[in-house]
């Protein structure tokens, strides 16, 4: 087997038919456990292995489960992606003139919320259930650009026989995840798909450009929102005694008084008005403002604040990982990115701690990436400073740590390729 994976972007247009035949040979050999003539691309090889582990059949039929109209409209109304559909649609309209393709926008579960394209391409897409309300996560449809981009959190192209399910192999798709610049949360995926015969290697780059435009528009909307909140909160903060700050609903600071400024405060997802505990600030009184919150810090009485005593790392829901910190002052929860979930999982496995180089080897398989790990751990500790220590990185000794794993056959973080996570799967519990 050749060591260099098949890279379709290097092939000339006239080689397309030969490339598709080769892809079919690679796929059939790989799924049969035989030596393929050329190595599949790493992202595809890893996805195929996930599909086998999840029990997905390559011969399965199209999924028939769709969101009902009410649920579909609810998801459209409650996602920030709706704010950038005009930008995405306008950019795609310029692309669509060159080839028969369809643009699909999904939520973070891979459910199709919108699609755009000519009537002819939409009819073709209906033949593979690439329709509004359909599920296109890997668990539902196997290896495909939408589901695989959600799984690996980066842009992905899936061409012809790289699809795990045979019935999708006459299509090519390119997808990229969209993140909310306000909190880094994954919003969904933008995908451009079409018949495999119309494959063009620049499609993925064009999809990336569309996503960057969308994220830029969301960032500008946030800037204007913070400016409005600053105007509203400035006269209020002038009358507030003590330490206080005004933050938007995502925790970004608009104005501050009586304390050093901070860029952002980590807020629990279910924040409500009243007395609450925030890890970075302590006990606070929270009041609503138009477009955000007024957060007033309670003055300390000379005693040390009560320490957190328990951490629950919840990995039970696919792509919906979270950490909850509890203590005498209350509890607080934070959703996790895939990378932060991996890092905290590794630290839960190694209570004695890990150096930056060890964590780099654990997560990336490369101890030289310690600088990247330090940057990521700095972001994690910004939210969990009360329970995470460093030098080495570890959960504090007095903190009880529980990992909630998925029920059934799934492993924790089933889409992770981190060496430490893969090793934990091979090691029997207990």
XYZ file of N, CA, C and O in Angstrom, residues 177-368:
768
model
N -17.650 23.868 9.562
C -18.432 24.265 10.739
C -18.456 25.772 10.922
O -17.503 26.473 10.574
N -19.564 26.261 11.465
C -19.720 27.679 11.785
C -19.743 27.816 13.302
O -20.512 27.128 13.980
N -18.905 28.700 13.830
C -18.847 28.927 15.273
C -19.353 30.328 15.599
O -19.152 31.275 14.832
N -20.002 30.440 16.733
C -20.478 31.738 17.206
C -19.296 32.486 17.806
O -18.726 32.036 18.810
N -18.875 33.606 17.230
C -17.709 34.321 17.760
C -17.930 34.893 19.153
O -16.979 35.251 19.834
N -19.178 34.925 19.593
C -19.460 35.468 20.922
C -19.056 34.516 22.037
O -18.651 34.947 23.117
N -19.161 33.208 21.807
C -18.821 32.256 22.860
C -18.084 31.028 22.345
O -17.810 30.107 23.113
N -17.750 30.992 21.055
C -17.035 29.868 20.492
C -17.880 28.632 20.260
O -17.374 27.601 19.823
N -19.171 28.729 20.541
C -20.053 27.556 20.442
C -20.272 27.175 18.979
O -20.413 28.019 18.111
N -20.308 25.875 18.734
C -20.603 25.384 17.395
C -22.069 25.632 17.078
O -22.959 25.186 17.812
N -22.347 26.346 15.993
C -23.717 26.645 15.589
C -24.254 25.615 14.608
O -25.439 25.287 14.631
N -23.401 25.129 13.739
C -23.849 24.186 12.723
C -22.834 24.096 11.615
O -21.639 24.354 11.806
N -23.305 23.745 10.430
C -22.418 23.495 9.297
C -23.015 24.122 8.039
O -24.236 24.117 7.859
N -22.147 24.658 7.196
C -22.526 25.062 5.839
C -21.939 24.030 4.887
O -20.744 23.722 4.944
N -22.787 23.488 4.028
C -22.379 22.418 3.118
C -22.782 22.773 1.697
O -23.858 23.331 1.466
N -21.913 22.449 0.757
C -22.249 22.551 -0.667
C -22.068 21.166 -1.275
O -20.987 20.568 -1.169
N -23.134 20.640 -1.866
C -23.128 19.280 -2.397
C -23.612 19.274 -3.836
O -24.345 20.170 -4.276
N -23.225 18.227 -4.546
C -23.684 18.052 -5.915
C -23.262 16.708 -6.453
O -22.537 15.953 -5.780
N -23.690 16.353 -7.647
C -23.285 15.081 -8.254
C -21.768 14.970 -8.339
O -21.071 15.960 -8.606
N -21.246 13.773 -8.088
C -19.799 13.575 -8.066
C -19.147 13.916 -9.394
O -17.976 14.302 -9.443
N -19.891 13.803 -10.477
C -19.322 14.119 -11.790
C -19.010 15.597 -11.933
O -18.229 15.988 -12.796
N -19.625 16.426 -11.094
C -19.357 17.864 -11.143
C -18.367 18.316 -10.090
O -18.274 19.503 -9.788
N -17.609 17.379 -9.538
C -16.651 17.694 -8.470
C -15.623 18.725 -8.918
O -15.093 18.653 -10.022
N -15.358 19.703 -8.044
C -14.301 20.675 -8.297
C -13.489 20.848 -7.020
O -14.060 21.078 -5.941
N -12.161 20.723 -7.093
C -11.340 20.746 -5.865
C -11.366 22.067 -5.116
O -10.950 22.123 -3.966
N -11.845 23.160 -5.744
C -11.873 24.450 -5.043
C -13.143 24.648 -4.226
O -13.264 25.659 -3.519
N -14.080 23.699 -4.288
C -15.355 23.893 -3.594
C -15.171 24.076 -2.097
O -15.809 24.931 -1.473
N -14.280 23.295 -1.502
C -14.080 23.408 -0.054
C -13.544 24.790 0.317
O -13.962 25.374 1.324
N -12.641 25.322 -0.491
C -12.118 26.665 -0.216
C -13.230 27.706 -0.301
O -13.276 28.653 0.504
N -14.141 27.533 -1.243
C -15.257 28.468 -1.364
C -16.198 28.368 -0.163
O -16.685 29.381 0.347
N -16.442 27.157 0.298
C -17.282 26.982 1.491
C -16.621 27.639 2.699
O -17.280 28.301 3.513
N -15.307 27.473 2.828
C -14.586 28.128 3.925
C -14.758 29.637 3.867
O -14.931 30.301 4.900
N -14.719 30.203 2.667
C -14.898 31.650 2.521
C -16.298 32.070 2.952
O -16.476 33.112 3.605
N -17.299 31.284 2.602
C -18.666 31.593 3.014
C -18.784 31.596 4.532
O -19.419 32.489 5.122
N -18.169 30.609 5.175
C -18.245 30.519 6.639
C -17.534 31.693 7.291
O -18.027 32.280 8.269
N -16.379 32.074 6.753
C -15.662 33.217 7.329
C -16.477 34.504 7.212
O -16.493 35.337 8.133
N -17.168 34.689 6.097
C -18.028 35.857 5.946
C -19.160 35.844 6.970
O -19.488 36.869 7.576
N -19.757 34.666 7.162
C -20.858 34.554 8.124
C -20.380 34.855 9.532
O -21.035 35.590 10.289
N -19.232 34.284 9.920
C -18.716 34.528 11.265
C -18.312 35.987 11.442
O -18.477 36.561 12.534
N -17.809 36.606 10.394
C -17.464 38.030 10.466
C -18.709 38.883 10.688
O -18.686 39.847 11.470
N -19.801 38.517 10.022
C -21.043 39.270 10.223
C -21.560 39.092 11.644
O -22.020 40.053 12.273
N -21.483 37.885 12.189
C -21.915 37.664 13.565
C -21.042 38.458 14.543
O -21.545 39.003 15.538
N -19.756 38.535 14.248
C -18.850 39.295 15.126
C -19.203 40.780 15.112
O -19.186 41.447 16.148
N -19.538 41.310 13.946
C -19.914 42.717 13.848
C -21.235 42.980 14.563
O -21.399 44.010 15.223
N -22.167 42.038 14.460
C -23.420 42.179 15.194
C -23.176 42.215 16.694
O -23.800 42.980 17.424
N -22.248 41.388 17.156
C -21.941 41.388 18.583
C -21.322 42.714 19.014
O -21.657 43.259 20.069
N -20.419 43.244 18.186
C -19.782 44.518 18.535
C -20.829 45.621 18.699
O -20.793 46.394 19.663
N -21.779 45.671 17.768
C -22.825 46.688 17.864
C -23.701 46.468 19.096
O -24.121 47.426 19.752
N -23.956 45.206 19.426
C -24.775 44.904 20.595
C -24.086 45.352 21.885
O -24.726 45.918 22.785
N -22.778 45.104 21.992
C -22.028 45.531 23.187
C -21.993 47.046 23.284
O -22.096 47.619 24.380
N -21.873 47.720 22.152
C -21.890 49.190 22.165
C -23.223 49.717 22.683
O -23.274 50.676 23.464
N -24.324 49.093 22.254
C -25.636 49.526 22.752
C -25.751 49.290 24.258
O -26.268 50.146 24.997
N -25.273 48.136 24.707
C -25.324 47.833 26.139
C -24.466 48.816 26.929
O -24.848 49.247 28.027
N -23.331 49.216 26.390
C -22.474 50.186 27.078
C -23.203 51.510 27.251
O -23.127 52.143 28.325
N -23.917 51.932 26.242
C -24.661 53.194 26.336
C -25.748 53.114 27.400
O -25.980 54.075 28.148
N -26.432 51.970 27.471
C -27.510 51.802 28.452
C -26.962 51.713 29.869
O -27.527 52.273 30.816
N -25.832 50.994 30.032
C -25.357 50.683 31.384
C -24.497 51.777 32.004
O -24.364 51.841 33.235
N -23.898 52.653 31.191
C -22.988 53.665 31.739
C -23.633 54.520 32.814
O -23.070 54.678 33.911
N -24.809 55.094 32.610
C -25.405 55.906 33.687
C -25.804 55.078 34.907
O -25.806 55.597 36.031
N -26.136 53.813 34.704
C -26.499 52.953 35.843
C -25.275 52.675 36.700
O -25.320 52.772 37.936
N -24.138 52.345 36.060
C -22.922 52.044 36.812
C -22.410 53.270 37.567
O -21.760 53.136 38.614
N -22.699 54.456 37.059
C -22.271 55.672 37.766
C -22.943 55.784 39.129
O -22.405 56.427 40.051
N -24.136 55.194 39.273
C -24.877 55.297 40.535
C -24.673 54.088 41.454
O -25.157 54.067 42.576
N -23.987 53.062 40.949
C -23.793 51.840 41.734
C -22.561 51.984 42.604
O -21.482 52.337 42.126
N -22.703 51.698 43.886
C -21.548 51.700 44.770
C -20.842 50.354 44.741
O -21.444 49.319 44.489
N -19.543 50.369 44.991
C -18.801 49.120 45.037
C -18.382 48.641 43.656
O -18.270 49.415 42.700
N -18.158 47.339 43.563
C -17.653 46.752 42.316
C -18.813 46.190 41.504
O -19.645 45.455 42.028
N -18.832 46.521 40.224
C -19.916 46.047 39.368
C -19.479 46.100 37.914
O -18.546 46.823 37.555
N -20.165 45.353 37.091
C -19.899 45.386 35.659
C -21.166 45.029 34.894
O -22.069 44.369 35.423
N -21.219 45.506 33.665
C -22.319 45.172 32.767
C -21.773 44.240 31.701
O -20.751 44.534 31.075
N -22.445 43.106 31.517
C -22.002 42.131 30.518
C -23.183 41.776 29.622
O -24.341 41.866 30.028
N -22.867 41.360 28.386
C -23.949 40.907 27.525
C -24.332 39.477 27.897
O -23.779 38.897 28.845
N -25.270 38.896 27.170
C -25.779 37.585 27.555
C -24.738 36.491 27.401
O -24.898 35.381 27.929
N -23.633 36.783 26.697
C -22.561 35.811 26.537
C -21.394 36.098 27.471
O -20.365 35.414 27.409
N -21.538 37.098 28.337
C -20.507 37.401 29.318
C -19.486 38.435 28.900
O -18.583 38.760 29.680
N -19.583 38.985 27.677
C -18.621 39.996 27.246
C -18.895 41.314 27.952
O -20.028 41.774 28.033
N -17.836 41.918 28.462
C -17.968 43.116 29.289
C -18.218 44.357 28.428
O -17.484 44.626 27.476
N -19.243 45.099 28.810
C -19.548 46.364 28.143
C -19.036 47.558 28.953
O -18.607 48.558 28.382
N -19.094 47.468 30.285
C -18.651 48.561 31.150
C -18.366 47.994 32.534
O -18.884 46.938 32.914
N -17.534 48.707 33.291
C -17.125 48.222 34.607
C -16.878 49.414 35.524
O -16.520 50.501 35.066
N -17.081 49.212 36.828
C -16.789 50.247 37.810
C -16.256 49.608 39.089
O -16.684 48.513 39.478
N -15.288 50.279 39.728
C -14.784 49.840 41.020
C -13.887 48.626 40.991
O -13.548 48.082 42.046
N -13.448 48.178 39.812
C -12.621 46.974 39.720
C -11.868 46.992 38.395
O -12.261 47.703 37.467
N -10.783 46.229 38.293
C -10.068 46.181 37.013
C -10.959 45.587 35.920
O -11.764 44.686 36.186
N -10.845 46.074 34.702
C -11.691 45.541 33.623
C -11.294 44.111 33.253
O -10.131 43.725 33.362
N -12.270 43.354 32.827
C -12.038 42.007 32.304
C -12.742 41.921 30.945
O -13.753 42.580 30.715
N -12.188 41.114 30.047
C -12.786 40.999 28.716
C -14.120 40.267 28.766
O -15.085 40.667 28.114
N -14.157 39.194 29.565
C -15.345 38.363 29.557
C -15.483 37.628 30.881
O -14.487 37.259 31.508
N -16.718 37.417 31.294
C -17.029 36.656 32.500
C -17.763 35.383 32.073
O -18.702 35.439 31.278
N -17.311 34.249 32.566
C -17.985 32.987 32.246
C -19.324 32.936 32.976
O -19.377 32.997 34.207
N -20.406 32.852 32.222
C -21.752 32.826 32.793
C -22.366 31.437 32.642
O -22.179 30.798 31.604
N -23.111 30.973 33.623
C -23.833 29.704 33.447
C -24.912 29.850 32.396
O -25.455 30.937 32.178
N -25.230 28.751 31.745
C -26.209 28.794 30.665
C -27.579 29.227 31.171
O -28.335 29.902 30.465
N -27.913 28.861 32.399
C -29.248 29.146 32.945
C -29.227 30.308 33.933
O -29.926 30.282 34.946
N -28.426 31.326 33.669
C -28.326 32.465 34.581
C -29.682 33.150 34.737
O -30.390 33.397 33.761
N -30.018 33.450 35.997
C -31.258 34.170 36.304
C -30.962 35.308 37.269
O -29.939 35.299 37.949
N -31.877 36.271 37.331
C -31.712 37.383 38.260
C -31.721 36.869 39.691
O -32.404 35.900 40.018
N -30.913 37.530 40.526
C -30.839 37.130 41.933
C -29.401 36.925 42.364
O -28.457 37.335 41.693
N -29.238 36.272 43.490
C -27.907 36.028 44.057
C -27.355 34.735 43.461
O -28.030 33.705 43.453
N -26.119 34.814 42.949
C -25.523 33.632 42.334
C -24.024 33.647 42.560
O -23.448 34.661 42.972
N -23.407 32.512 42.297
C -21.962 32.383 42.452
C -21.330 32.176 41.085
O -21.755 31.297 40.328
N -20.346 33.009 40.742
C -19.602 32.876 39.499
C -18.153 32.557 39.840
O -17.553 33.230 40.682
N -17.579 31.542 39.219
C -16.232 31.094 39.610
C -15.178 32.187 39.593
O -14.321 32.237 40.469
N -15.223 33.084 38.606
C -14.170 34.091 38.495
C -14.403 35.313 39.374
O -13.491 36.113 39.585
N -15.638 35.476 39.911
C -15.968 36.683 40.666
C -16.411 36.415 42.090
O -16.358 37.295 42.933
N -16.892 35.223 42.365
C -17.442 34.927 43.682
C -18.950 35.133 43.702
O -19.627 35.043 42.674
N -19.486 35.427 44.886
C -20.926 35.623 45.028
C -21.325 37.005 44.520
O -20.724 38.018 44.876
N -22.349 37.023 43.661
C -22.759 38.263 42.994
C -24.273 38.414 43.043
O -25.010 37.431 43.182
N -24.726 39.650 42.910
C -26.137 39.949 42.688
C -26.310 40.295 41.216
O -25.605 41.162 40.691
N -27.238 39.616 40.558
C -27.405 39.771 39.107
C -28.760 40.391 38.822
O -29.783 39.944 39.357
N -28.753 41.433 37.980
C -29.998 42.085 37.577
C -30.029 42.195 36.057
O -28.988 42.405 35.422
N -31.204 42.061 35.443
C -31.280 42.141 33.973
C -31.106 43.568 33.468
O -31.523 44.532 34.103
N -30.466 43.677 32.325
C -30.359 44.921 31.570
C -30.819 44.640 30.138
O -30.808 43.482 29.706
N -31.209 45.643 29.384
C -31.550 45.409 27.973
C -30.340 44.871 27.208
O -29.354 45.575 27.026
N -30.394 43.601 26.834
C -29.286 42.990 26.096
C -28.187 42.431 26.961
O -27.110 42.090 26.456
N -28.420 42.292 28.277
C -27.359 41.744 29.121
C -27.726 41.732 30.591
O -28.910 41.656 30.957
N -26.673 41.827 31.425
C -26.853 41.723 32.876
C -26.004 42.767 33.597
O -24.895 43.090 33.159
N -26.536 43.258 34.721
C -25.755 44.030 35.674
C -25.302 43.065 36.756
O -26.130 42.414 37.407
N -23.995 42.951 36.943
C -23.420 42.017 37.922
C -22.728 42.824 39.004
O -21.745 43.533 38.731
N -23.246 42.740 40.223
C -22.646 43.461 41.355
C -21.985 42.465 42.288
O -22.614 41.507 42.756
N -20.712 42.660 42.555
C -19.958 41.754 43.413
C -20.257 42.058 44.871
O -20.248 43.229 45.288
N -20.514 41.030 45.640
C -20.737 41.220 47.075
C -19.408 41.487 47.754
O -18.396 40.841 47.447
N -19.408 42.436 48.667
C -18.178 42.778 49.369
C -17.774 41.653 50.304
O -18.606 41.041 50.982
N -16.472 41.364 50.338
C -15.978 40.259 51.157
C -15.899 40.684 52.620
O -15.647 41.837 52.944
N -16.099 39.709 53.506
C -16.066 39.992 54.954
C -14.763 39.550 55.598
O -14.690 39.383 56.814
N -13.737 39.324 54.798
C -12.447 38.913 55.344
C -12.251 37.416 55.371
O -11.141 36.937 55.587
N -13.320 36.660 55.186
C -13.182 35.214 55.181
C -12.933 34.718 53.768
O -13.368 35.327 52.799
N -12.238 33.573 53.659
C -12.032 32.968 52.346
C -13.356 32.460 51.818
O -14.179 31.917 52.567
N -13.628 32.624 50.527
C -14.874 32.101 49.964
C -14.910 30.588 50.031
O -13.861 29.934 50.005
N -16.089 30.000 50.166
C -16.168 28.544 50.224
C -15.640 27.914 48.944
O -15.932 28.375 47.839
N -14.825 26.881 49.098
C -14.200 26.240 47.948
C -15.146 25.239 47.303
O -15.979 24.624 47.973
N -14.981 25.083 45.991
C -15.743 24.055 45.289
C -15.269 22.685 45.750
O -14.099 22.489 46.084
N -16.185 21.726 45.805
C -15.836 20.411 46.327
C -16.093 19.273 45.358
O -15.637 18.160 45.580
N -16.817 19.516 44.256
C -17.159 18.419 43.352
C -17.216 18.915 41.913
O -17.724 20.003 41.634
N -16.691 18.098 41.018
C -16.719 18.384 39.586
C -17.326 17.181 38.880
O -16.910 16.043 39.109
N -18.310 17.427 38.031
C -18.915 16.364 37.225
C -18.628 16.677 35.756
O -19.079 17.702 35.232
N -17.873 15.804 35.127
C -17.577 15.919 33.703
C -18.559 15.027 32.954
O -18.467 13.800 32.997
N -19.534 15.654 32.311
C -20.617 14.911 31.665
C -20.300 14.704 30.185
O -20.362 15.632 29.379
N -19.958 13.459 29.824
C -19.650 13.082 28.446
C -20.711 12.153 27.886
O -20.472 11.438 26.916
N -21.892 12.162 28.501
C -22.916 11.176 28.163
C -23.667 11.488 26.888
O -24.261 10.595 26.283
N -23.651 12.757 26.451
C -24.423 13.145 25.267
C -23.476 13.443 24.113
O -22.537 14.211 24.284
N -23.712 12.867 22.940
C -22.825 13.123 21.805
C -22.740 14.610 21.478
O -23.747 15.276 21.300
N -21.507 15.124 21.478
C -21.220 16.509 21.097
C -21.903 17.534 22.002
O -21.997 18.699 21.656
N -22.350 17.112 23.195
C -22.978 18.045 24.137
C -22.316 17.881 25.498
O -22.964 17.586 26.492
N -20.997 18.055 25.542
C -20.262 17.805 26.770
C -20.311 19.023 27.680
O -20.369 20.160 27.222
N -20.254 18.791 28.986
C -20.317 19.901 29.935
C -19.566 19.530 31.203
O -19.285 18.351 31.463
N -19.253 20.544 31.984
C -18.652 20.348 33.296
C -19.463 21.149 34.305
O -19.856 22.286 34.040
N -19.775 20.527 35.441
C -20.520 21.187 36.513
C -19.654 21.225 37.757
O -19.095 20.198 38.167
N -19.524 22.409 38.335
C -18.737 22.607 39.558
C -19.700 22.909 40.690
O -20.555 23.787 40.569
N -19.583 22.180 41.799
C -20.483 22.355 42.938
C -19.685 22.601 44.210
O -18.544 22.144 44.358
N -20.300 23.325 45.138
C -19.679 23.596 46.423
C -20.691 24.197 47.368
O -21.886 24.300 47.042
N -20.267 24.613 48.558
C -21.194 25.187 49.537
C -21.941 26.415 49.030
O -23.061 26.695 49.461
N -21.342 27.149 48.093
C -21.985 28.375 47.610
C -22.961 28.123 46.467
O -23.639 29.033 46.024
N -23.033 26.892 45.982
C -23.940 26.585 44.882
C -23.231 25.805 43.796
O -22.141 25.268 44.002
N -23.841 25.736 42.633
C -23.250 25.003 41.513
C -23.270 25.864 40.267
O -24.032 26.834 40.154
N -22.446 25.462 39.295
C -22.260 26.228 38.070
C -21.880 25.271 36.963
O -21.088 24.346 37.178
N -22.461 25.433 35.769
C -22.203 24.513 34.658
C -21.666 25.278 33.454
O -22.001 26.451 33.247
N -20.842 24.604 32.671
C -20.241 25.205 31.478
C -20.183 24.156 30.374
O -19.733 23.028 30.600
N -20.668 24.505 29.175
C -20.518 23.600 28.042
C -19.065 23.598 27.590
O -18.348 24.589 27.733
N -18.631 22.477 27.000
C -17.235 22.290 26.641
C -17.060 22.116 25.142
O -17.881 21.475 24.481
N -15.980 22.659 24.624
C -15.586 22.357 23.254
C -15.001 20.940 23.235
O -14.620 20.397 24.275
N -14.902 20.317 22.051
C -14.300 18.978 21.996
C -12.889 18.937 22.583
O -12.536 17.992 23.299
N -12.067 19.940 22.283
C -10.700 19.939 22.808
C -10.681 20.069 24.317
O -9.929 19.363 25.006
N -11.507 20.950 24.881
C -11.528 21.109 26.329
C -12.083 19.862 27.013
O -11.642 19.501 28.106
N -13.048 19.193 26.374
C -13.556 17.937 26.925
C -12.450 16.883 26.966
O -12.315 16.142 27.941
N -11.635 16.826 25.904
C -10.519 15.876 25.882
C -9.526 16.177 27.005
O -9.081 15.270 27.716
N -9.165 17.451 27.165
C -8.182 17.820 28.179
C -8.673 17.483 29.585
O -7.926 16.913 30.404
N -9.930 17.818 29.874
C -10.456 17.525 31.210
C -10.614 16.026 31.438
O -10.392 15.527 32.553
N -10.947 15.293 30.406
C -11.052 13.831 30.517
C -9.691 13.222 30.846
O -9.569 12.347 31.716
N -8.655 13.708 30.163
C -7.307 13.207 30.449
C -6.905 13.527 31.885
O -6.337 12.691 32.596
N -7.212 14.747 32.349
C -6.866 15.109 33.728
C -7.673 14.298 34.743
O -7.190 14.016 35.845
N -8.908 13.925 34.376
C -9.693 13.059 35.253
C -9.079 11.667 35.333
O -9.170 11.002 36.377
N -8.448 11.224 34.255
C -7.783 9.918 34.259
C -6.458 9.958 35.023
O -6.005 8.939 35.538
N -5.832 11.136 35.072
C -4.508 11.293 35.706
C -4.624 12.323 36.830
O -4.243 13.483 36.660
N -5.126 11.904 37.969
C -5.343 12.843 39.072
C -4.039 13.391 39.628
O -4.030 14.433 40.286
N -2.916 12.716 39.367
C -1.640 13.224 39.853
C -1.103 14.348 38.983
O -0.125 15.002 39.341
N -1.748 14.590 37.827
C -1.398 15.736 37.005
C -0.586 15.385 35.778
O 0.004 14.304 35.678
N -0.575 16.332 34.830
C 0.176 16.166 33.585
C 0.862 17.491 33.251
O 0.281 18.570 33.419
N 2.091 17.400 32.764
C 2.777 18.597 32.289
C 2.194 19.000 30.931
O 1.454 18.236 30.297
N 2.556 20.196 30.478
C 2.073 20.641 29.171
C 2.541 19.704 28.070
O 1.789 19.382 27.145
N 3.795 19.245 28.157
C 4.316 18.327 27.135
C 3.583 16.985 27.184
O 3.279 16.397 26.131
N 3.276 16.512 28.386
C 2.543 15.241 28.500
C 1.131 15.377 27.939
O 0.636 14.479 27.247
N 0.486 16.492 28.240
C -0.856 16.708 27.685
C -0.812 16.832 26.162
O -1.720 16.372 25.462
N 0.240 17.460 25.635
C 0.376 17.569 24.183
C 0.496 16.189 23.550
O -0.095 15.914 22.496
N 1.253 15.295 24.185
C 1.355 13.923 23.688
C 0.032 13.189 23.854
O -0.377 12.417 22.981
N -0.673 13.436 24.972
C -1.956 12.782 25.233
C -3.007 13.152 24.198
O -3.793 12.299 23.768
N -3.043 14.429 23.808
C -4.126 14.934 22.960
C -3.741 14.972 21.486
O -4.547 14.622 20.616
N -2.492 15.393 21.200
C -2.075 15.557 19.812
C -1.120 14.463 19.339
O -0.820 14.379 18.148
N -0.615 13.653 20.272
C 0.408 12.683 19.897
C 1.738 13.328 19.606
O 2.604 12.723 18.971
N 1.936 14.554 20.076
C 3.144 15.320 19.762
C 3.510 16.201 20.961
O 2.911 17.256 21.166
N 4.497 15.786 21.780
C 4.845 16.572 22.978
C 5.387 17.961 22.663
O 5.410 18.824 23.547
N 5.789 18.214 21.418
C 6.325 19.534 21.074
C 5.234 20.598 20.979
O 5.535 21.784 20.863
